[in-house]
Coordinates of C-alpha atoms and ligand atoms in Angstrom, one line a residue:
X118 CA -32.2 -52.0 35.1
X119 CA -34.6 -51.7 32.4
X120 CA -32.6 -52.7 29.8
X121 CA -30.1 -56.0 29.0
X122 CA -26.6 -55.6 30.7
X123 CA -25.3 -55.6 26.6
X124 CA -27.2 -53.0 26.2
X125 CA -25.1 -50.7 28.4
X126 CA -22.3 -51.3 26.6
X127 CA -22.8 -49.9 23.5
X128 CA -18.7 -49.0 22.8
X129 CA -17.4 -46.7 19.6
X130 CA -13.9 -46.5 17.9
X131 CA -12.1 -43.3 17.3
X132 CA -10.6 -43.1 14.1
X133 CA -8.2 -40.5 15.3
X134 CA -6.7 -42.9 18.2
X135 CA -6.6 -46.2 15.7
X136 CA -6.1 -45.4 12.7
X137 CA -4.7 -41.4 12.3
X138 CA -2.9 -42.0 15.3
X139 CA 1.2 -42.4 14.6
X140 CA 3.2 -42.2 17.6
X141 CA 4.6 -38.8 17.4
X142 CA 4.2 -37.2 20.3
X143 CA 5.5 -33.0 20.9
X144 CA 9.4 -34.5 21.8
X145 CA 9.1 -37.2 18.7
X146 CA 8.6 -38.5 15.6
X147 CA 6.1 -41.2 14.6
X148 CA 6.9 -44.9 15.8
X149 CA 4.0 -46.3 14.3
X150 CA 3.9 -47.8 10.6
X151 CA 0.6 -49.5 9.3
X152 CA 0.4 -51.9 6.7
X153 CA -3.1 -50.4 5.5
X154 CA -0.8 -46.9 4.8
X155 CA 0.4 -48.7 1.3
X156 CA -0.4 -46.1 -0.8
X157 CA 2.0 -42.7 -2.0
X158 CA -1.8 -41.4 -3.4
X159 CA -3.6 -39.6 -0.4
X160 CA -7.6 -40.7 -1.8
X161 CA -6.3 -44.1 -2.0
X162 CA -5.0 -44.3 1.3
X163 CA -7.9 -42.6 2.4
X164 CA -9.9 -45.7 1.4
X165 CA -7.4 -48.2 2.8
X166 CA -7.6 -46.6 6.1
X167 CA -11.8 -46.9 6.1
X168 CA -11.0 -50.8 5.3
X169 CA -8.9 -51.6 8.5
X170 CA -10.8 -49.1 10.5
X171 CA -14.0 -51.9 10.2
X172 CA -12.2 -54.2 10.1
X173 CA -10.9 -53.5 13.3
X174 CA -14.7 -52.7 14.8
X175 CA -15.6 -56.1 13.9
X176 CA -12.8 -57.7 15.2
X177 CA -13.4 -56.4 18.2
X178 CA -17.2 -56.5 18.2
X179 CA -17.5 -52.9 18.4
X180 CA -21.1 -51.4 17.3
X181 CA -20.2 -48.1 16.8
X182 CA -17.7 -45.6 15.7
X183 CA -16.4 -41.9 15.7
X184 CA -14.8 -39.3 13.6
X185 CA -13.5 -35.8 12.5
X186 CA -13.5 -34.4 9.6
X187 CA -9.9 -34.2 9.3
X188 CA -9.4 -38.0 10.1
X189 CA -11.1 -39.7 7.5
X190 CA -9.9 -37.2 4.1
X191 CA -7.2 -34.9 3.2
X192 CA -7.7 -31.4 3.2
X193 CA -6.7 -30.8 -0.2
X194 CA -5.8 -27.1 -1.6
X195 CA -9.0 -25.9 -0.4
X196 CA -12.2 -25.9 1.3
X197 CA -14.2 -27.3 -2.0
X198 CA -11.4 -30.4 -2.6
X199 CA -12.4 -30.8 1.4
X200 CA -16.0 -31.7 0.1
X201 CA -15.5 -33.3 -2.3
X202 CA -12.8 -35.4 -0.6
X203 CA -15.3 -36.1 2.3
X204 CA -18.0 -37.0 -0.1
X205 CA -16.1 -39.8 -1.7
X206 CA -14.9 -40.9 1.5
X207 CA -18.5 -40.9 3.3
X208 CA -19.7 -42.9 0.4
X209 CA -16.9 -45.7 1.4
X210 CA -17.9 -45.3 4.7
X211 CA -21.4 -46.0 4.1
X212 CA -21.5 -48.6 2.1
X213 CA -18.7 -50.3 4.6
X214 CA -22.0 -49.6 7.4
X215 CA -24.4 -51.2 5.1
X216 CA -22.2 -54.4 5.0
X217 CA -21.4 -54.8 8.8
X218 CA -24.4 -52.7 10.4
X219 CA -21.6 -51.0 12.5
X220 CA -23.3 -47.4 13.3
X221 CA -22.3 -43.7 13.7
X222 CA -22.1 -42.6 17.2
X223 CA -21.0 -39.2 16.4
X224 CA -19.0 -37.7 14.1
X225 CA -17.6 -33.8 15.0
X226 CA -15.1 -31.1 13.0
X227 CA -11.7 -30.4 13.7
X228 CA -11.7 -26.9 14.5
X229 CA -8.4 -26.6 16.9
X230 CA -5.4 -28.2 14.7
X231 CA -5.1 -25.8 11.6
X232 CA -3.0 -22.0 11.9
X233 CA -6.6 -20.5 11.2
X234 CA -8.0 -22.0 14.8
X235 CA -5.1 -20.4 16.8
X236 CA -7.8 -18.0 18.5
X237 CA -10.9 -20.5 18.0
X238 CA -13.9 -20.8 16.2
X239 CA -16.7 -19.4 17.0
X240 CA -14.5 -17.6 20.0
X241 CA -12.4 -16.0 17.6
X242 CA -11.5 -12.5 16.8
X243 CA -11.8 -13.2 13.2
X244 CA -15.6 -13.2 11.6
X245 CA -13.6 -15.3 8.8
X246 CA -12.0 -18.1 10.9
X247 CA -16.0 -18.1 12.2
X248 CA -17.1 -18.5 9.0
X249 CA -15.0 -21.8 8.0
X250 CA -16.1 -23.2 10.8
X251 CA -19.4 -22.8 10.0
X252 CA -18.5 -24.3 6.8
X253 CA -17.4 -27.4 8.6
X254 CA -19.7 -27.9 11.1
X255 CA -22.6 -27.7 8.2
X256 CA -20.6 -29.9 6.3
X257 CA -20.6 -32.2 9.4
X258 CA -24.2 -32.0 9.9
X259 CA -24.6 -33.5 6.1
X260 CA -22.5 -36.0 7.0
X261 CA -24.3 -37.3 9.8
X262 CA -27.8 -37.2 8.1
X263 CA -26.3 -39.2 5.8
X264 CA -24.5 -41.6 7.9
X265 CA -27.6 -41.3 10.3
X266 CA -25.9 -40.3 13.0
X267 CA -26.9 -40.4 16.6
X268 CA -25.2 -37.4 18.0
X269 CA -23.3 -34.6 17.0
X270 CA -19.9 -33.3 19.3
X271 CA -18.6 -30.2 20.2
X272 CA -15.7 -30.4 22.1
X273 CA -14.7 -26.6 22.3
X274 CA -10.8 -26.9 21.5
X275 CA -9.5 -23.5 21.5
X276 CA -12.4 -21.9 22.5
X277 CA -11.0 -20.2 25.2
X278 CA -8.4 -17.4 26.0
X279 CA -4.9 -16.8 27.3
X280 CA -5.3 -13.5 28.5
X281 CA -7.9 -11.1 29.5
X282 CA -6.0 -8.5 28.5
X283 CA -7.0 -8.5 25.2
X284 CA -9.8 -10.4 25.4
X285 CA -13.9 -9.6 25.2
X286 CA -15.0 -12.5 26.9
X287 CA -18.5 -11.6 26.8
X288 CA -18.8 -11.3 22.9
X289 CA -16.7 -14.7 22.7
X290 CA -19.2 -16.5 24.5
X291 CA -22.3 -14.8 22.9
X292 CA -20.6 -15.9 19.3
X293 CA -20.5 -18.8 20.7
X294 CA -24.0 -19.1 21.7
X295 CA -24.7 -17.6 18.0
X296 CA -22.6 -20.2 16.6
X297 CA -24.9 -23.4 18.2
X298 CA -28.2 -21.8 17.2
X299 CA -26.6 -22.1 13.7
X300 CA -26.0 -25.7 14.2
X301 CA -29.3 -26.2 15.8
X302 CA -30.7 -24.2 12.9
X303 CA -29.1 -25.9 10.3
X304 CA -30.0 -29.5 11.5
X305 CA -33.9 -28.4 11.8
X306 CA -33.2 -27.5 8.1
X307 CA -32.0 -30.2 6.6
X308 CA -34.8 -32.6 8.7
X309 CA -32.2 -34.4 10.5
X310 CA -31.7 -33.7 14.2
X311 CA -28.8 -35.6 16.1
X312 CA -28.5 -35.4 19.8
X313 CA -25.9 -32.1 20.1
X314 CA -22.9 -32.7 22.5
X315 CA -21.1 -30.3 24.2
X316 CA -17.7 -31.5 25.6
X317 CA -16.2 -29.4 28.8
X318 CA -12.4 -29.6 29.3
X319 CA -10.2 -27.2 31.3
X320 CA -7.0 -26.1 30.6
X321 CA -6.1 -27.0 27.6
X322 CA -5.0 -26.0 25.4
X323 CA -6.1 -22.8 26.2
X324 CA -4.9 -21.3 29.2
X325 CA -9.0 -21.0 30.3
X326 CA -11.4 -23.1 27.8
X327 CA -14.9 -21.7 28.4
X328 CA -16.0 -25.1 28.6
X329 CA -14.3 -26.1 32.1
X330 CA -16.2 -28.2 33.6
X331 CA -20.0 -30.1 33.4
X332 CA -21.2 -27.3 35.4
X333 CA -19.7 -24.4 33.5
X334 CA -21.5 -25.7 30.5
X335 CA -24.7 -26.3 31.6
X336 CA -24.8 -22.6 32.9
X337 CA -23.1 -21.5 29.1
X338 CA -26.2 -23.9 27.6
X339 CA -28.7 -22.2 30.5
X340 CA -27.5 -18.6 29.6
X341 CA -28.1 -19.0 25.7
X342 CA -31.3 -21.2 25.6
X343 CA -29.7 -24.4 24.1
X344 CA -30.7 -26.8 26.5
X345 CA -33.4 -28.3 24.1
X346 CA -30.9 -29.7 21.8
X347 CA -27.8 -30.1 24.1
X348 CA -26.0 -32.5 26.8
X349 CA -22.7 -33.2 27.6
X350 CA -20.3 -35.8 26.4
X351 CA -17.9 -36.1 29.3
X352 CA -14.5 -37.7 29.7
X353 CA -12.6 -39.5 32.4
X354 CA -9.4 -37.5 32.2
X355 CA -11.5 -33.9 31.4
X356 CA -13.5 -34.6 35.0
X357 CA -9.9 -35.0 36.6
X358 CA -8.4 -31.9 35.0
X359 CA -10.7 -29.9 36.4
X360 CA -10.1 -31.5 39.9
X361 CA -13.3 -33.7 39.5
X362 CA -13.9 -37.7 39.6
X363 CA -15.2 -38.6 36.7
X364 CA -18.9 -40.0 38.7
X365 CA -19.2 -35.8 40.0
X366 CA -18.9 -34.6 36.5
X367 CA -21.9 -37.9 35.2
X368 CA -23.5 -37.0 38.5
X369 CA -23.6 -33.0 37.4
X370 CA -24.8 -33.8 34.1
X371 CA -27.4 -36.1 35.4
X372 CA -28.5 -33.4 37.8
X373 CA -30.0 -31.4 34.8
X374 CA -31.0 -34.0 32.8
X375 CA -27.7 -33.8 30.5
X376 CA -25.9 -36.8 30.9
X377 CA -25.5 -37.8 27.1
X378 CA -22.5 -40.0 26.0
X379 CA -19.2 -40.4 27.5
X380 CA -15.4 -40.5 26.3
X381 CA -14.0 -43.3 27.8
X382 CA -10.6 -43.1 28.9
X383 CA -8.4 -42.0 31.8
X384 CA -5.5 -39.8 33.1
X385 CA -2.2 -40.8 35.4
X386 CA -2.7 -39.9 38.8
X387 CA 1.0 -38.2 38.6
X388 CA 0.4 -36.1 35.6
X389 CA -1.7 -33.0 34.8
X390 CA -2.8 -33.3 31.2
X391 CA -4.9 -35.7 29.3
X392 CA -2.7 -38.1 28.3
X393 CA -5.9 -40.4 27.5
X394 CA -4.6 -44.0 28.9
X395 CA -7.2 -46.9 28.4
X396 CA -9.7 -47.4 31.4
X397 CA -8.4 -50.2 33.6
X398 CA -9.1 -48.2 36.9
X399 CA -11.9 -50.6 38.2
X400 CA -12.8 -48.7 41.1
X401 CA -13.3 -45.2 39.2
X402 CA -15.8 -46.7 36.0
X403 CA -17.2 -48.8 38.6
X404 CA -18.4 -45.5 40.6
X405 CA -19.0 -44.5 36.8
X406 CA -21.4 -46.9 35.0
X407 CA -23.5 -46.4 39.3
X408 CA -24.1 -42.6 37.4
X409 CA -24.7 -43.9 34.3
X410 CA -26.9 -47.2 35.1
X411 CA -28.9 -44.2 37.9
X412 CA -29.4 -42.2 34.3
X413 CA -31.2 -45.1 32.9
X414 CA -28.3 -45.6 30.4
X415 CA -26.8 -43.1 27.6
X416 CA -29.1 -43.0 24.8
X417 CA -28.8 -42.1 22.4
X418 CA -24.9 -41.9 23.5
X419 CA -22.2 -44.5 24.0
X420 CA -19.0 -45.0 25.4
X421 CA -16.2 -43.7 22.7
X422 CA -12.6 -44.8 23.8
X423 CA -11.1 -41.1 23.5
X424 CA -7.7 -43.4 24.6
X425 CA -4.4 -43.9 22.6
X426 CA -1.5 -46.4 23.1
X427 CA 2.0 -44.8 23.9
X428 CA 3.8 -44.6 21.3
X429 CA 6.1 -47.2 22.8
X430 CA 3.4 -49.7 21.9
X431 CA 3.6 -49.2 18.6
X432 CA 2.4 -53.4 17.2
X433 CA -1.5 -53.2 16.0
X434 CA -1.5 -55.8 18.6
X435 CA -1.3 -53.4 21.1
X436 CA -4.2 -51.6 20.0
X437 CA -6.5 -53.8 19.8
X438 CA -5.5 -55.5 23.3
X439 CA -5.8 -51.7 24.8
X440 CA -9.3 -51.5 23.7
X441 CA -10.2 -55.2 24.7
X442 CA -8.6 -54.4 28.8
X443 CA -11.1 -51.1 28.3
X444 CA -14.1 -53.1 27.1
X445 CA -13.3 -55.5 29.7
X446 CA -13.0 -52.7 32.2
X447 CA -16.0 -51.2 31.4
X448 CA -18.2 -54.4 31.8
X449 CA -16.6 -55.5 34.9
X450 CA -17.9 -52.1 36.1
X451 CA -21.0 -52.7 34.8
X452 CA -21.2 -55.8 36.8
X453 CA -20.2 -54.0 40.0
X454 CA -22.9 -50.8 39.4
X455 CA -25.6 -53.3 38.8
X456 CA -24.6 -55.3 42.0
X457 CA -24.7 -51.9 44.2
X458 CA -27.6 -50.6 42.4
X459 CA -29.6 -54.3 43.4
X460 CA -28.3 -54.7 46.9
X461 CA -29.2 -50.7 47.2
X462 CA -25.5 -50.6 48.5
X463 CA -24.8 -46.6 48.0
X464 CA -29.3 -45.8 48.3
X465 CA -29.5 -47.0 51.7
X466 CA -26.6 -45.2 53.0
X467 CA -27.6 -41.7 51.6
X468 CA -31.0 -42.6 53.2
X469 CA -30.1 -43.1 56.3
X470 CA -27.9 -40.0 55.7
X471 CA -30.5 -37.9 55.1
X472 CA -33.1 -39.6 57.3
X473 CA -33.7 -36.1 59.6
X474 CA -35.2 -34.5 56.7
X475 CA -37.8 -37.4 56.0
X476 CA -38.6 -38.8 59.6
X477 CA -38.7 -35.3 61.3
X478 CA -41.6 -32.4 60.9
X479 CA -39.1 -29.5 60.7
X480 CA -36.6 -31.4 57.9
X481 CA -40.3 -32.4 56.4
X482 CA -41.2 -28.9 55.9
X483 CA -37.8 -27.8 54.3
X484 CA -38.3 -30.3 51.7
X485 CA -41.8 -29.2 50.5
X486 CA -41.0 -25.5 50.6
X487 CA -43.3 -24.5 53.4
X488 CA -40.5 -24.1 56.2
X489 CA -40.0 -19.9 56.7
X490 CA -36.6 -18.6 58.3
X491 CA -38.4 -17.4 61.1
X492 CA -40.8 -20.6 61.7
X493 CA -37.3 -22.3 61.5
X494 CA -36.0 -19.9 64.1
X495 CA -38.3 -20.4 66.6
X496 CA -37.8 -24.1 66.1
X497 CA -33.8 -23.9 66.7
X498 CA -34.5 -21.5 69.9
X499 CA -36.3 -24.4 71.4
X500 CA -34.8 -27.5 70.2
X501 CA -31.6 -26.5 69.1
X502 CA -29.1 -26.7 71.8
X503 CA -29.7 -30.6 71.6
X504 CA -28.6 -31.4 68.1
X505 CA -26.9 -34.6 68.3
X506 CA -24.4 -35.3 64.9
X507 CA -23.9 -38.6 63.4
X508 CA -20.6 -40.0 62.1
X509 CA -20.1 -40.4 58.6
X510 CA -18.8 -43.9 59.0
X511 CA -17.2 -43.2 55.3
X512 CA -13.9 -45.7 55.9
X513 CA -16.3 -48.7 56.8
X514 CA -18.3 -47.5 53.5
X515 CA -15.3 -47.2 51.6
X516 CA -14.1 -50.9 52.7
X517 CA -17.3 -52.1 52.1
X518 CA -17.5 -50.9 48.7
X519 CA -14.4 -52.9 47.5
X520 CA -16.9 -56.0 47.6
X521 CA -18.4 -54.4 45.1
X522 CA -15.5 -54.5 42.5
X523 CA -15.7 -57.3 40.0
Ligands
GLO128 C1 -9.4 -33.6 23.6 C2 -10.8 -34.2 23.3 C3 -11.0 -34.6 21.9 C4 -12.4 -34.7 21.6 C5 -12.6 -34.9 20.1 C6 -14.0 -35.0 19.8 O1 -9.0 -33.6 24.7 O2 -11.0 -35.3 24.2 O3 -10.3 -35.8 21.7 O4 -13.0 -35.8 22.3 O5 -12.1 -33.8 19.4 O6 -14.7 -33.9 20.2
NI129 NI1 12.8 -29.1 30.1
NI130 NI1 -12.6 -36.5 24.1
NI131 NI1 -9.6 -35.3 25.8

């Protein structure tokens, strides 16, 4: 595989499902109380909450971790106490990195929570509200050069529309495109590069989110010349939203050379939103980590666990036993991929599938681009009355697959 099995599992915390993360839900109020929130003063807490936070990583071995902006400091009365608030707070967070080597995966900026990002960012119909963004996403990038981050995420929130009445989608999406190269700018500036993300979800919670699906965004990135400094972070319960499985949307991704990290999580078969469950769904990360293993691994992404607990689980306990069953999930899948990828389980079925184009002259010549439409022609006016189809055989491949999950 090219590199250890442990190295496939390189597995990041989200502050905003561990430690942010309260209960409240749109019906309720929060159910969860934490014994790190000690503190009436909002800086103070601040701290307290980057202490469990690692302290959670390391109890759980994790490597790796991800924020937004909004997670780890208060707001303040304005944009400068924002700064200065995330200075302080970066400092704790680095020297908390120097003492356990725990890394940044990726940090990102809430741009979809405040009043000012009720029309989006960079999608907006206000040059202001595109303007503080900017402000946070450059902030952001100074962040992660100084945590040395890995990657940077844009998951477009309410970059999107809800009707196209009054809507110019075509200026949107430029000003989006406008708004990347100003990341991408930035970065080069500043000498410190991460891996840009882009994050596709549909449906919410705009009505349309420009960034739909793996193959929506790849044509957005195609269209405004960003594939240079851009892939996709995709997530389990995103792919389903948009009708996928989560292996299309890695197998998309990997198709143009985009597959870069991965929010790990899932949906409920039953219900249409992302209501981010921990992976235990062997069968679906199994057909997952096949993608990722046939990508040669995510680097330099990781698997982030984009999953809360219902508020109904409110004990820490809970927590850290939902990330353990999705850690454990993960690597039984990992077990399974590397097992189908040895025994060539899935290769030698799409090769036999396929076989007419590699054993015959005529499927020969469609692969290496020298078969005409009217050289093909001919050929079907002789030969093809006889085409004889083969069955699929998919139930037998489906049952046999099932061996495959550890
Ligand atoms: C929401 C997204 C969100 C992003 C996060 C980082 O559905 O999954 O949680 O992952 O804002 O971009
Ligand atoms: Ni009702
Ligand atoms: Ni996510
Ligand atoms: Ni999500």
């Amino acid at each position: 595989l090219g590199k250890t099995m442990k190295e496939h599992l390189h597995f990041a915390l989200a502050f905003w499902h561990t430690i942010t993360m309260d209960g409240s839900d749109p019906f309720g109020y929060a159910t969860m109380q934490r014994d790190f929130d000690d503190s009436d003063d909002e800086m103070v807490r601040a701290h307290h909450r980057v202490d469990a936070f690692f302290e959670i990583m390391q109890k759980l071995g994790m490597e790796y971790f991800c924020f937004h902006d909004v997670d780890i400091a208060p707001q303040g009365n304005s944009l400068t106490e924002f700064y200065a608030n995330l200075d302080e707070i970066t400092d704790h967070i680095k020297e908390k990195m120097d003492e356990t080597g725990i890394k940044l995966l990726w940090n990102t900026a809430n741009m979809f929570s405040h009043p000012r990002y009720m029309n989006g960012v960079a999608s907006s119909n206000s040059a202001e509200v595109f303007a503080y963004g900017a402000a946070q996403v450059k902030k952001g990038l100074d962040l992660n050069k100084k945590l040395n981050g890995a990657n940077y995420v844009f998951w477009g929130g309410r970059e999107g529309y809800e009707s196209l009445l009054n809507t110019d989608l075509i200026l949107e999406n430029d000003n989006m495109g406008r708004f990347f190269h100003m990341a991408v700018d930035y970065a080069k500036s500043i000498d410190h590069l991460p891996q840009f993300l882009i994050e596709p979800k549909p449906k919410e919670p705009m009505k349309h989110q420009y960034d739909f699906d793996a193959a929506t965004a790849m044509a957005f990135l195609q269209k405004y010349d960003l594939t240079d400094y851009f892939k996709l972070n995709l997530e389990t319960n995103h792919a389903w939203l948009a009708g996928h499985t989560f292996d299309h949307e890695l197998n998309v991704a990997r198709s143009y050379n985009a597959l870069g990290s991965i929010d790990a999580n899932q949906g409920d078969y039953l219900l249409g939103w992302d209501t981010d469950e921990f992976p235990t769904l062997v069968v679906d990360i199994t057909l997952a980590m096949y993608q990722i293993l046939k990508n040669g691994g995510l680097n330099p992404g990781g698997i982030n666990f984009d999953a809360k607990v219902r508020r109904t689980s409110f004990e820490m306990d809970d927590l850290i036993l939902a990330h353990i069953a999705g850690m454990d999930t993960y690597a039984r899948a990992l077990k399974g991929a590397a097992a189908m990828i040895e025994d060539k389980f899935l290769e030698d079925i799409v090769e036999e599938r396929y076989a007419s184009y590699k054993n015959t002259e005529v499927g020969r010549s469609i692969l290496d681009g020298t078969a005409t439409l009217a050289g093909l022609a001919e050929h079907a006016l002789k030969e093809g009355d006889k085409i004889e189809l083969k069955s699929n055989h998919l139930e037998h491949i489906k049952s046999v697959l099932n061996d495959y999950l550890v």
